[in-house]
Each structure stands twice: as C-alpha cells, then as structure tokens.
Amino acid sequence: MKKTSLNDIANKLGVSKSLVSLVLNGKAKQNRIGDEISEKVLKLAKELNYQPNQIARSLRLGRSETIALIVADISNPFFARMGRAVEDEADKFGFKVIFSSSDENPDKLGELLNVLIDRQVDGFIISPTIKSKEYILKLKKNNIPFVLIDRCLPPIKTNSVVVDNYNSTYYAVKFMLEKGYKKTGFITVSSGLSNMKERLLGYKDAMKNFGVRGYGSYIREVDYKNFNESVGEAVKELLLTQNNLRALFFATLRVGMAAIKSINDLKLRIPQDVAVISFDDADAYQIFYPPITAIAQPIDMMSSEAVKILINEIKQKNVKTEKTQIVLPTEFIIRESCC
Amino acid sequence: MKKTSLNDIANKLGVSKSLVSLVLNGKAKQNRIGDEISEKVLKLAKELNYQPNQIARSLRLGRSETIALIVADISNPFFARMGRAVEDEADKFGFKVIFSSSDENPDKLGELLNVLIDRQVDGFIISPTIKSKEYILKLKKNNIPFVLIDRCLPPIKTNSVVVDNYNSTYYAVKFMLEKGYKKTGFITVSSGLSNMKERLLGYKDAMKNFGVRGYGSYIREVDYKNFNESVGEAVKELLLTQNNLRALFFATLRVGMAAIKSINDLKLRIPQDVAVISFDDADAYQIFYPPITAIAQPIDMMSSEAVKILINEIKQKNVKTEKTQIVLPTEFIIRESCC
DNA sequence: TCATTTTGCTAAATTGGTTTAGCTTTTTTT
DNA sequence: AAAAAAAGCTAAACCAATTTAGCAAAATGA
C-alpha cells in the first residue's frame, strides 16, 4: 500500500500538482486558486489521509525540521531528563530530535556534527566536551544554528543556556561552613569545562572568605577513566587520611552517585559520619535515606529556553541574529544529608 | 560557504555527475569507468571534503538510515539506558536514532508513528503502550519494519525482544518466601501489558505453589495518574493495615523508586522493618543503603538484539522475513534489602 | 470594439543524489 | 575488412515536494 503523493491527488482530480501543493499549503488565495477546486482538493486530501513526504520537502526547502541534541551520555539521568524536555519543547514547533552521545570525546563530537549536517539537521543543542572549541568555531563560521547548554566556551560568543554555577556552589559551601563543617572536601571531574571551573571557584572563594586555610588539599579532581574507582579513591583519601574531613561536596551527579556508593562501602553513615551536598538533583537523591541535599538545575527550563533560542535562529537563518546568553538560577534543596 | 555537491565535482573535472556518483559509490569497476578518471574523482572529492547530501539520497533510495525508538518516557532511567544502547548499536550500521516518548498514551504513539513514517524513518523499535494494538497492526499491514521491546502483544506475531518476566518474578518471589517472608506484597502498575501480566502471574504462581493463601489481598495495582501518591497509598495500606506484611516486591523501577521513598517517609527501615525486591536495576538501587535486591534486565543486549533484527529486516525490506521472538534471561542480583 | 486587467490554472525548474539505457569509440574476432 | 564485442562515458528519468513565470480565458475599461 503506497502512500498518497501530491501527484495521486492531482491525477484523481485532473489538476496539476502545483495547484494541489498551493492549496494544501494555504496559498490558494494569494495564487488565485478557485474556491471550488480548493475545497475539492482539501476534501480528497483528507479522504486519502495525505501526509507530505518530509524528505522531499526537506530536500526542496533545505531544512528538515529536525534538531540534534548532543550530550556526553544520554543514559546519564541529568541528560536523559534534558532529552525529554528538549523533545517536548521541540514538539511544540513540529520539530523532531536526534539524540547523540559524545562520550566527552571531542573527535566523536566533530564526527557527529559532520554526519548530522549531511543529514540536514537544522540546528544543534550541544553540551560541549573539552577541546571541542575547534568544532564549535567551525559551526559558528558556517553559520549553522546552535545553542550550547550546561557548559559554554567563554571567550567564544555563542548562544548558551547555563546555570549560575559559581554562586550556586558558593552558597551551598557557605551553608556547609555555617553549619560548622569547616573542613569540607570537594570532589569534581578534571575536565576544564566552564561549569566545572566555576563550581570549583565558588568552592574556593567560599572557603577563602570564611577564612579556612589549606583547603587546597581538600580538593580532588577525578578523571573520566576508571571513574567510579577514582571517585572511591578520592572519597577514601579525603575521609580516612590526613584531612579527616567530615563533609563532602560533589560537583556533579555522577560524582555524587559514585561517592555515595563508596561511602556506603566504607560503612560510614550520612550525615552522622560525613555530611554531603551534591550539585544536581535526581530521583535517587530523593529516595535515598537520608535524602541528599542537592543543588537542582532547572533542567526543563534550560531545555525549553535552548530549544526556543535555537528554533528562533533557525527560522531566521539568513538574518544575522544577536547571540543570546542565558544564566538561570538553581534551587538549593536542603535535605537531611547535611544537617 | 555552500557544501560541495556531486555537480561541483563533475563540473570541475568536466565529466558527468553520473560518473562521479558511480565512482564514489565504488561502482566504477562494474560500470567500466576508467582507472585514471576514477582516481581524479576520488582525489578531488577528498580535497573538497565532499559528503553526499543524505536527504537527497534518502529521497532517491526511499530510505533514510534513521530508525525511531519510541518508549514511554526517555527520561526514565530504564529507557534512557536503552536509548543509549540502541544509539550505540545503530551507529555500528551507520544508522541514526530519533527518540520519542509516548507517555503510555496510545494516541500519542499513533501520531508519532504517522509523523515519523512521513519522515521516512526506516523502522521502529517500540515499547508499546496499552491499547496500541491497532497501531501496531497497521505497521505490520503496511510492511513497515519494527521490533517490539520490553513488552509484546502476544497474539500478534511480530519481532520482539523481551525478558523472561514470569520466571524471573517466580524465582525472586520464591527466594523471598524461602527466606521466611511468607507475606510478601506485590505492587505493580495497572497497565494490562504483557510484561506486567507475566510478572503478576509469576508472583501468583510462586505464592500458590508455596501454599500461601489469601495472597490476593497482598496485591496492589497502581494507576499511572497520581503515580507517586498512589504507590505511597499502596505501600501504606500493605504495611500498616490488615495484612501486616514484612516484605514487598516492586514490579518496575518506577514503582520501586516511589515505594522506597514512601517507606522512608514512614520511617520504616529496610530490611529490618520491610524487606524489598524490585524488578529492574538502576544506579540508585546500588548506591542505596542498604543496596536493593533487584532483577536486572540485560538492557544492552536487549537493545542490540532489537537493533540487529530491525536493521536486518530493513536491509531485506521486500523479502518476506520470518518474525523473530527473543526472550532473554534476567539477572537476579541479591543485595542487602531482603536478607 | 479593441486594449487592458484579472482570474484560474499549469509547465517546468529546482533540490542533490542514483541508476538505467544507450551512444560512441576502440578493440577483438572471424 | 566487416561484424561483433568491449570499453568508457553520458543523458535522462526518478524520488516528491515547492515555487516561479507565464499561458489562456474571462472580465473590465476606454
């Protein structure tokens, strides 16, 4: 059973496919198509359940009404939620979303961009990896619409939607300090990404301003490879060796999940033995006992803003648009893991 | 900066674009294209960084090398992991993936299928919702390749990849009973889906065979709307009222997450006050204290099998292929939540 | 009545590839 | 030397839409 095409309708009514196309695109009036024939076309199209072939449309129009979301790993709950929110917002504009995971690998990111551009995606929402500057600049130079999300590449002026990483961290750490946890450790990933830098800076400034000395040794930057083991090592070092810390701040959800697991393995109790706060929130943190205090990013809003900016730029592709930078506040959710 | 097209290459070399196309598709030999000109084409294509426009290709070939994955909700960790695994396996074949969430709504599923068919996706991997039989049958009738995953629609013969829900549940419940938890409650979602039916049956048979009577009142089926609250209610009822149960089996990850949260809220301890086992595994279950005993589905294998079956069918679209039904075993991971 | 405008529609180009049939020219066969 | 075969390449159709220029007929104007 072949799908109905413009030609099928045209032939059945004995008119040209131009006419059918014009009518179905609502351009009957401005092209002086008669009311009578217009109605016939509309009626038959409905009867035959005509749906235009989007591939043919894309080829002719040079756009596909598809955007691509490139994140580190779509199975990470943070990005999964982002994926869902992007999907929903894009749907409002009739856009579909292709998801791709870069695995924090800049070359994979570059390859994905190439492949997806050949597939005529209209634009990208990207959570950039380290060392991806080159590829992002190429997009910019070629005037391909894109929005960076979660992380940005500061010197380069691009559309971006991020949260206030510095202040979010600053205030959370300050909260910890005021609770009496002067020795608060900080575990982060060694990525050099903007968001991670800002979070680290927020921590450092909070410690500095509170007059804590020697906090440099409370910081652990963990590499992506052997991630869980490395986080475990960091936790063990901070809690069991020289520093004798009693509080930890986790710079991301992934760090937090791995760290909490190793705290459990060490048979230490939260918050009695060690108080914790994590950047990012997740279901797991809510059901945990005790529930984990978290800095929740407004994922839905970040995603919908990113989609709006992107689609706006796509719709005025030729027009030179100003780049939009959005910084959203986070929500500090105090739960029992730190009191 | 426009992209290089076949024509650009053809014009620069003063040959036809047919020739260029044949050479670049490796069909030079069989079409008796001279070696000399072949090499020139290859060289120039590389120089100009030629990448074929996939939309044009798709239009001509009637395929897009894109598949769609339709699940209930891509932000659910179970489906997010599936999404990632599907993405990776599809990538091996040069296919891209469009993700869509049906929200367990059959009409949304139907609409998605329509839209995605118009976009010429080559096939679908679908976790079907309730009442989606009509739409699935339509796919089948129109000879559109698809594979059902996680859930199937038994009377209809389709490709499917599921796990052995009945036995997995049977043995987990039996394990619980043998540990002495005769009164084991069962909380599931009232979906009528194959997987849920089988899990319930596994529970019932285990209880029956163990000689437990009156287990009908230990069962709670929860509706999708007001999900978390309803699960909370079910937990409260089972644990605090007539039955006085001391063990619970959760039929899905979502049920488990919501239930554990309300167990925490009730200030009950796992496993001292209530032992729990959940179908599905997740990071959250591993980091939980105590870690939750779980029936882990082989998500990676399910996903890669589904992709393989699908792409195989896509590649021989006209050939009438036998439908493949795969049932995979689960892994029963005993942790401390039930001992 | 003839020129002009308006109305209603269509042919054809375009998008960028793939593929088939067939046209020259050269080489081989008889 | 004529016929047959092979080599090397191209024109054109095709995929299914969108869009522009323009034709023919009807309506209007002078």
Coordinates of N, CA and C in Angstrom, one line a residue, chain B residues 174-296:
Chain B
K174 N 9.9 -16.7 45.1 CA 10.2 -17.9 45.8 C 11.4 -17.7 46.8
F175 N 12.4 -17.0 46.3 CA 13.6 -16.7 47.2 C 13.1 -16.0 48.4
M176 N 12.2 -15.0 48.3 CA 11.6 -14.2 49.4 C 10.9 -15.2 50.3
L177 N 10.1 -16.1 49.8 CA 9.3 -17.0 50.6 C 10.2 -17.9 51.4
E178 N 11.3 -18.4 50.7 CA 12.2 -19.3 51.4 C 13.0 -18.6 52.5
K179 N 13.1 -17.3 52.3 CA 13.8 -16.6 53.4 C 12.9 -16.4 54.6
G180 N 11.6 -16.8 54.4 CA 10.7 -16.8 55.6 C 9.6 -15.7 55.4
Y181 N 9.7 -14.9 54.4 CA 8.7 -13.8 54.2 C 7.5 -14.4 53.5
K182 N 6.7 -15.0 54.3 CA 5.5 -15.7 53.7 C 4.5 -14.6 53.1
K183 N 4.4 -13.6 53.9 CA 3.5 -12.5 53.5 C 4.3 -11.5 52.7
T184 N 4.4 -11.7 51.4 CA 5.1 -10.8 50.5 C 4.1 -10.1 49.6
G185 N 4.1 -8.8 49.7 CA 3.2 -7.9 48.9 C 3.7 -7.7 47.5
F186 N 2.8 -7.3 46.6 CA 3.2 -7.2 45.2 C 2.6 -5.9 44.7
I187 N 3.4 -4.9 44.4 CA 2.9 -3.6 43.8 C 3.3 -3.5 42.4
T188 N 2.3 -3.3 41.5 CA 2.5 -3.2 40.1 C 1.7 -2.1 39.5
V189 N 1.9 -1.9 38.2 CA 1.1 -0.8 37.5 C 0.0 -1.5 36.8
S190 N -1.2 -0.9 36.8 CA -2.4 -1.5 36.2 C -2.4 -1.2 34.7
S191 N -1.5 -1.8 33.9 CA -1.4 -1.5 32.5 C -2.0 -2.5 31.6
G192 N -2.1 -3.8 32.1 CA -2.5 -4.8 31.2 C -1.5 -5.2 30.2
L193 N -0.3 -4.7 30.3 CA 0.8 -5.0 29.3 C 1.3 -6.4 29.6
S194 N 1.8 -7.0 28.5 CA 2.3 -8.4 28.6 C 3.3 -8.6 29.7
N195 N 4.2 -7.7 29.8 CA 5.3 -7.9 30.8 C 4.7 -7.9 32.2
M196 N 3.8 -6.9 32.4 CA 3.2 -6.8 33.8 C 2.3 -8.0 34.1
K197 N 1.6 -8.5 33.1 CA 0.8 -9.7 33.4 C 1.6 -10.9 33.8
E198 N 2.8 -11.0 33.0 CA 3.6 -12.2 33.3 C 4.2 -12.1 34.7
R199 N 4.6 -10.8 35.1 CA 5.2 -10.7 36.4 C 4.2 -11.0 37.5
L200 N 3.0 -10.6 37.3 CA 2.0 -10.8 38.3 C 1.7 -12.3 38.4
L201 N 1.7 -13.0 37.2 CA 1.4 -14.4 37.2 C 2.5 -15.1 37.9
G202 N 3.8 -14.7 37.7 CA 4.9 -15.3 38.3 C 4.8 -15.2 39.8
Y203 N 4.3 -14.1 40.3 CA 4.1 -13.9 41.7 C 3.1 -14.8 42.2
K204 N 1.9 -14.8 41.5 CA 0.8 -15.6 42.0 C 1.2 -17.1 42.1
D205 N 1.8 -17.6 41.0 CA 2.2 -19.0 41.0 C 3.1 -19.3 42.1
A206 N 4.1 -18.4 42.4 CA 5.0 -18.7 43.4 C 4.3 -18.8 44.8
M207 N 3.4 -17.9 45.0 CA 2.7 -17.8 46.2 C 1.8 -19.1 46.4
K208 N 1.1 -19.4 45.2 CA 0.3 -20.6 45.2 C 1.1 -21.9 45.5
N209 N 2.1 -22.0 44.8 CA 2.9 -23.3 44.9 C 3.6 -23.4 46.3
F210 N 3.7 -22.3 46.9 CA 4.3 -22.3 48.3 C 3.3 -22.5 49.3
G211 N 2.0 -22.5 48.9 CA 0.9 -22.8 49.8 C 0.5 -21.6 50.6
V212 N 0.8 -20.4 50.1 CA 0.3 -19.2 50.8 C -1.1 -18.9 50.3
R213 N -2.0 -18.7 51.3 CA -3.4 -18.5 51.0 C -3.7 -17.0 51.2
G214 N -4.7 -16.6 50.4 CA -5.2 -15.2 50.6 C -4.2 -14.1 50.0
Y215 N -3.3 -14.5 49.2 CA -2.4 -13.5 48.7 C -3.0 -12.5 47.7
G216 N -4.2 -12.8 47.4 CA -4.9 -11.8 46.5 C -5.0 -10.5 47.2
S217 N -5.1 -10.4 48.5 CA -5.2 -9.1 49.2 C -3.8 -8.5 49.4
Y218 N -2.7 -9.2 49.0 CA -1.4 -8.6 49.1 C -1.0 -7.8 47.8
I219 N -1.9 -7.9 46.8 CA -1.6 -7.3 45.5 C -2.2 -5.9 45.4
R220 N -1.4 -5.0 44.9 CA -1.9 -3.6 44.6 C -1.5 -3.3 43.2
E221 N -2.5 -2.9 42.4 CA -2.2 -2.4 41.0 C -2.4 -0.9 41.0
V222 N -1.4 -0.2 40.6 CA -1.4 1.3 40.7 C -1.6 1.9 39.4
D223 N -2.4 3.0 39.3 CA -2.7 3.7 38.1 C -1.6 4.7 37.7
Y224 N -1.4 5.0 36.4 CA -0.4 6.0 36.0 C -0.6 7.4 36.6
K225 N -1.9 7.7 36.7 CA -2.1 9.1 37.2 C -2.0 9.2 38.7
N226 N -1.4 10.3 39.1 CA -1.0 10.4 40.5 C -0.1 9.3 41.0
F227 N 0.8 9.0 40.1 CA 1.5 7.7 40.3 C 2.2 7.6 41.7
N228 N 3.0 8.6 42.0 CA 3.8 8.5 43.3 C 2.9 8.5 44.5
E229 N 1.8 9.3 44.5 CA 0.9 9.2 45.6 C 0.2 7.9 45.7
S230 N -0.2 7.3 44.6 CA -0.9 6.0 44.6 C 0.0 4.9 45.1
V231 N 1.3 5.0 44.7 CA 2.2 4.0 45.2 C 2.4 4.1 46.7
G232 N 2.4 5.4 47.1 CA 2.6 5.7 48.6 C 1.4 5.1 49.3
E233 N 0.2 5.3 48.8 CA -1.0 4.7 49.4 C -0.9 3.2 49.5
A234 N -0.5 2.6 48.4 CA -0.4 1.1 48.4 C 0.6 0.6 49.4
V235 N 1.7 1.3 49.5 CA 2.7 0.9 50.5 C 2.1 1.0 51.9
K236 N 1.5 2.1 52.2 CA 0.9 2.4 53.5 C -0.1 1.3 53.8
E237 N -1.0 1.1 52.9 CA -2.0 0.1 53.1 C -1.5 -1.3 53.4
L238 N -0.5 -1.7 52.6 CA 0.0 -3.1 52.7 C 0.8 -3.2 54.0
L239 N 1.6 -2.2 54.4 CA 2.4 -2.3 55.5 C 1.7 -2.0 56.9
L240 N 0.8 -1.1 56.8 CA 0.3 -0.6 58.1 C -1.1 -1.1 58.4
T241 N -1.8 -1.7 57.5 CA -3.2 -2.1 57.8 C -3.3 -3.6 57.9
Q242 N -4.4 -4.1 57.6 CA -4.7 -5.5 57.9 C -3.6 -6.6 57.6
N243 N -2.9 -6.4 56.5 CA -2.0 -7.5 56.1 C -0.8 -7.7 57.0
N244 N -0.3 -6.5 57.4 CA 0.9 -6.6 58.3 C 2.0 -7.3 57.6
L245 N 2.3 -7.0 56.4 CA 3.3 -7.6 55.6 C 4.7 -7.2 56.1
R246 N 5.7 -7.9 55.8 CA 7.0 -7.5 56.1 C 8.0 -7.7 54.9
A247 N 7.4 -7.8 53.7 CA 8.2 -7.9 52.5 C 7.4 -7.3 51.3
L248 N 8.0 -6.7 50.4 CA 7.4 -6.1 49.2 C 8.2 -6.5 48.0
F249 N 7.4 -6.7 46.9 CA 8.0 -6.9 45.6 C 7.5 -5.8 44.7
F250 N 8.4 -5.1 44.1 CA 8.0 -4.0 43.2 C 8.2 -4.4 41.7
A251 N 7.1 -4.3 41.0 CA 7.1 -4.8 39.6 C 7.9 -4.0 38.6
T252 N 8.2 -2.8 38.9 CA 9.0 -2.0 38.0 C 9.9 -1.0 38.8
L253 N 10.9 -0.4 38.1 CA 11.8 0.5 38.7 C 11.0 1.7 39.2
R254 N 10.1 2.2 38.4 CA 9.3 3.4 38.8 C 8.5 3.1 40.1
V255 N 7.9 1.9 40.1 CA 7.2 1.6 41.4 C 8.1 1.5 42.5
G256 N 9.3 0.9 42.3 CA 10.2 0.7 43.4 C 10.7 2.0 43.9
M257 N 11.1 3.0 43.0 CA 11.6 4.3 43.5 C 10.5 5.0 44.3
A258 N 9.3 5.0 43.8 CA 8.2 5.7 44.6 C 8.0 5.0 45.9
A259 N 8.0 3.7 45.9 CA 7.7 2.9 47.1 C 8.8 3.1 48.2
I260 N 10.0 3.1 47.7 CA 11.1 3.2 48.7 C 11.0 4.6 49.3
K261 N 10.7 5.6 48.5 CA 10.5 6.9 49.1 C 9.5 6.9 50.2
S262 N 8.4 6.3 49.9 CA 7.3 6.3 50.9 C 7.7 5.4 52.1
I263 N 8.4 4.4 51.9 CA 8.9 3.6 53.1 C 9.8 4.5 54.0
N264 N 10.6 5.3 53.3 CA 11.5 6.2 54.1 C 10.6 7.2 54.8
D265 N 9.6 7.7 54.1 CA 8.7 8.7 54.8 C 8.0 8.1 56.0
L266 N 7.7 6.9 55.9 CA 7.1 6.2 57.0 C 8.0 5.9 58.2
K267 N 9.3 6.2 57.9 CA 10.4 5.9 58.9 C 10.5 4.5 59.2
L268 N 10.2 3.7 58.2 CA 10.5 2.2 58.3 C 11.8 1.9 57.7
R269 N 12.5 0.9 58.3 CA 13.8 0.6 57.8 C 13.8 -0.6 56.9
I270 N 14.7 -0.6 55.9 CA 14.9 -1.7 55.0 C 16.2 -2.3 55.4
P271 N 16.3 -3.6 55.6 CA 15.3 -4.6 55.5 C 14.7 -5.0 56.9
Q272 N 15.1 -4.3 58.0 CA 14.6 -4.7 59.3 C 13.1 -4.7 59.4
D273 N 12.5 -3.6 58.9 CA 11.0 -3.5 59.1 C 10.3 -4.1 57.8
V274 N 11.0 -3.9 56.7 CA 10.4 -4.4 55.5 C 11.5 -4.8 54.5
A275 N 11.4 -6.0 54.0 CA 12.4 -6.5 53.0 C 11.8 -6.1 51.6
V276 N 12.7 -5.8 50.7 CA 12.2 -5.4 49.4 C 13.0 -6.0 48.3
I277 N 12.3 -6.3 47.2 CA 13.0 -6.7 45.9 C 12.3 -5.9 44.8
S278 N 13.1 -5.5 43.8 CA 12.5 -4.8 42.7 C 12.8 -5.4 41.4
F279 N 11.8 -5.4 40.5 CA 12.2 -5.7 39.1 C 12.9 -4.5 38.6
D280 N 13.9 -4.7 37.7 CA 14.7 -3.7 37.2 C 15.8 -3.3 38.1
D281 N 16.9 -2.9 37.6 CA 18.0 -2.4 38.4 C 18.4 -1.0 38.0
A282 N 19.0 -0.3 38.8 CA 19.4 1.1 38.5 C 20.5 1.5 39.4
D283 N 21.3 2.5 39.0 CA 22.3 3.0 39.9 C 21.8 3.3 41.3
A284 N 20.6 3.9 41.3 CA 20.0 4.3 42.6 C 19.9 3.1 43.5
Y285 N 19.6 1.9 43.0 CA 19.5 0.8 43.8 C 20.8 0.3 44.4
Q286 N 21.9 0.6 43.6 CA 23.2 0.2 44.0 C 23.7 1.1 45.1
I287 N 23.4 2.3 45.0 CA 24.0 3.3 46.0 C 23.1 3.4 47.2
F288 N 21.9 2.9 47.1 CA 21.0 2.9 48.2 C 21.6 2.2 49.4
Y289 N 21.3 2.7 50.6 CA 21.8 2.0 51.8 C 20.6 1.4 52.6
P290 N 20.4 0.2 52.7 CA 21.2 -0.9 52.1 C 20.8 -1.0 50.6
P291 N 21.8 -1.5 49.8 CA 21.5 -1.7 48.4 C 20.3 -2.6 48.2
I292 N 19.6 -2.3 47.1 CA 18.3 -3.0 46.9 C 18.5 -4.3 46.0
T293 N 18.0 -5.3 46.4 CA 18.0 -6.6 45.6 C 17.1 -6.4 44.4
A294 N 17.6 -6.8 43.2 CA 17.0 -6.4 42.0 C 17.0 -7.5 40.9
I295 N 16.0 -7.5 40.1 CA 16.1 -8.3 38.9 C 16.5 -7.4 37.7
A296 N 17.8 -7.6 37.3 CA 18.3 -6.7 36.3 C 18.0 -7.3 34.9

